PDB file of C-alpha atoms and ligand atoms in Angstrom:
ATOM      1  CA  UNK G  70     -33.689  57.349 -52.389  1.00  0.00           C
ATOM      2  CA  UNK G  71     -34.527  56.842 -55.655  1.00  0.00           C
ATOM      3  CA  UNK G  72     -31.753  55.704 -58.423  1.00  0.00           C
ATOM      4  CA  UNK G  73     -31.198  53.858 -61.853  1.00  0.00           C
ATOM      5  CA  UNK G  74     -30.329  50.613 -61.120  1.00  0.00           C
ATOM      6  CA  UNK G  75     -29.404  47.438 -63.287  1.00  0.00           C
ATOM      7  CA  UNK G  76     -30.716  43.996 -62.626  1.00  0.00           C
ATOM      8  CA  UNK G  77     -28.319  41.691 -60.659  1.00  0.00           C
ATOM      9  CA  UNK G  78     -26.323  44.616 -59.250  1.00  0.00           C
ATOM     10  CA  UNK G  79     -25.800  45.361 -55.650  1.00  0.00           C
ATOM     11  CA  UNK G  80     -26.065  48.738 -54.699  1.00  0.00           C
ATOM     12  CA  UNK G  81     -24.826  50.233 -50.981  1.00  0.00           C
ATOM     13  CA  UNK G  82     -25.669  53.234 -49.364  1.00  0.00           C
ATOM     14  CA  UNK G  83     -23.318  55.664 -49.912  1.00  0.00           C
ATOM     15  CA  UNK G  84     -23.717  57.412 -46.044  1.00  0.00           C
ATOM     16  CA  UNK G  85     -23.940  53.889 -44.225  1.00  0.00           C
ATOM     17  CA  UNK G  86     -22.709  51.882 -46.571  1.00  0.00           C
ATOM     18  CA  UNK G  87     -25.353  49.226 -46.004  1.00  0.00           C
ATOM     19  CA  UNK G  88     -26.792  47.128 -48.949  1.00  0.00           C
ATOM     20  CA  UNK G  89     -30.012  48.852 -50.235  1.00  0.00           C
ATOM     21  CA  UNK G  90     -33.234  46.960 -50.627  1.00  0.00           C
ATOM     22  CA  UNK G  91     -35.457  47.560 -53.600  1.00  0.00           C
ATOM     23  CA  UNK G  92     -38.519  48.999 -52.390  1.00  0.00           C
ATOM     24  CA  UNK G  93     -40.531  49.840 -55.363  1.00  0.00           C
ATOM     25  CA  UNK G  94     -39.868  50.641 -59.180  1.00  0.00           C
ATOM     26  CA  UNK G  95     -40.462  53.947 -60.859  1.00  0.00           C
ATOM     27  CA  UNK G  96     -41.986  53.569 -64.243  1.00  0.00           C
ATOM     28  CA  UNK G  97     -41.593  56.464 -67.245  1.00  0.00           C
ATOM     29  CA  UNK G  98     -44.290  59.084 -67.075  1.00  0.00           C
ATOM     30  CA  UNK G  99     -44.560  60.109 -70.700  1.00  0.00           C
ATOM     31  CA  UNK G 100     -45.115  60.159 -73.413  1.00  0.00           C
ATOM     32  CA  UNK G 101     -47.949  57.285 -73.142  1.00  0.00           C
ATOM     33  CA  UNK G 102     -50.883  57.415 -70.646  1.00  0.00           C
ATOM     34  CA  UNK G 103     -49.988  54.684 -68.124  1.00  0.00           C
ATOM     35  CA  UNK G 104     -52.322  53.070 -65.556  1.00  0.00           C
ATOM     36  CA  UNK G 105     -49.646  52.253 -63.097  1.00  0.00           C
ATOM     37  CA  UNK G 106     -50.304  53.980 -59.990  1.00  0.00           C
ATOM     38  CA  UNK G 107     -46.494  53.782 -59.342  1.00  0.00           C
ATOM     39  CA  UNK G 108     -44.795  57.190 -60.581  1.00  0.00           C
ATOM     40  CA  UNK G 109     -42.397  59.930 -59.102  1.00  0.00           C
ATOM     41  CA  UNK G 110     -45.657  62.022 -58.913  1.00  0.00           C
ATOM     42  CA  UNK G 111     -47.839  59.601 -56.694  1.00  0.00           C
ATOM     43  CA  UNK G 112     -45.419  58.393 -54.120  1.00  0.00           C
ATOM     44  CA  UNK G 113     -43.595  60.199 -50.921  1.00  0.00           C
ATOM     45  CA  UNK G 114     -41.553  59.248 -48.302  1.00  0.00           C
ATOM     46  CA  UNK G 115     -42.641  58.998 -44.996  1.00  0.00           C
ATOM     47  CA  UNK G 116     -41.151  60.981 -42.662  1.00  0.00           C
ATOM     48  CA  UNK G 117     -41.080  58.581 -39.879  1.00  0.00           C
ATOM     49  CA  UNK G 118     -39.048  55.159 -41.400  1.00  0.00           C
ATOM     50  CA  UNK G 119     -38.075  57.111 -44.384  1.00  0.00           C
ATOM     51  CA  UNK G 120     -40.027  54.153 -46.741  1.00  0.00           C
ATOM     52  CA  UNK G 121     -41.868  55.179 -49.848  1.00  0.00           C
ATOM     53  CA  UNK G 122     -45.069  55.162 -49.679  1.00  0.00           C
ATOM     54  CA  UNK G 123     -48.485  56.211 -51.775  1.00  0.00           C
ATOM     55  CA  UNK G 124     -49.005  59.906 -51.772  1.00  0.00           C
ATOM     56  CA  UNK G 125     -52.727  59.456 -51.023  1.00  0.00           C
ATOM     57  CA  UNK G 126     -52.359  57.743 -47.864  1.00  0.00           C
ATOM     58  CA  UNK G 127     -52.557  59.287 -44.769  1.00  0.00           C
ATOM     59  CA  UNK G 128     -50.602  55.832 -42.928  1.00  0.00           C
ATOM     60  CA  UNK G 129     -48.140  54.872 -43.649  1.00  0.00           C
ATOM     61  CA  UNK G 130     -48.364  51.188 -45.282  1.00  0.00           C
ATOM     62  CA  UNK G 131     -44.832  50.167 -43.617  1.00  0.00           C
ATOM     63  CA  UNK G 132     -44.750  51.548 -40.092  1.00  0.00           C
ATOM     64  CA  UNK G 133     -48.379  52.173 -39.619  1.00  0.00           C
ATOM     65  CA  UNK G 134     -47.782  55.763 -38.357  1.00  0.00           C
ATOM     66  CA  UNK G 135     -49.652  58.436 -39.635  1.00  0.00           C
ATOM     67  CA  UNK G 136     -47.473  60.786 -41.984  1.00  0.00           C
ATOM     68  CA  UNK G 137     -50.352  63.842 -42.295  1.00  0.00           C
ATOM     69  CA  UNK G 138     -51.060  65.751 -45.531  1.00  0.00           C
ATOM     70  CA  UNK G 139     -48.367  65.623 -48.207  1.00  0.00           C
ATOM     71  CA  UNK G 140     -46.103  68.311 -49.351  1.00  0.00           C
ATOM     72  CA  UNK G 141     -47.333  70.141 -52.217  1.00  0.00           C
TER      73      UNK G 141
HETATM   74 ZN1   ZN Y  90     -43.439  54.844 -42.129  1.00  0.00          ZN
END
C-alpha cells in the first residue's frame, strides 16, 4: 500500500485495522533527474508476503521466495 503520510502519525490499516509499518519511502519522479533507485516505477510487490520489493529482483529480499518476472 502506498500512501502520503506525515511524520509522527500513526496510520492503521483500514481492512485489519492493524498499525502499518513504514516499509520504504517513495521519492518525486520529476521534474529533476534523481539517482535514487527508490520510485513508483522501480519497485513491486511481491506476491507472496505482499512486501515491496525492487522490480529487478527475481527474490524476494523479505521472504526469500522467488516472485518471477514482473508485470509489465
Ligand atoms: Zn516476499
Amino acid at each position: 500500500m502506498i500512501l502520503e503520510a506525515e511524520p509522527g502519525k500513526v496510520y492503521v490499516d483500514r481492512d485489519t485495522g492493524e498499525p502499518l509499518e513504514v516499509v520504504g519511502k517513495l521519492v518525486p519522479v520529476a521534474p529533476s533527474q534523481s539517482k535514487l533507485p527508490w520510485t513508483p516505477e522501480t519497485l513491486r510487490f511481491c506476491p507472496w508476503c505482499q512486501q515491496l520489493s525492487q522490480i529487478d529482483l527475481n527474490d524476494c529480499p523479505t521472504c526469500g521466495r522467488r516472485m518471477g518476472p514482473p508485470d509489465q
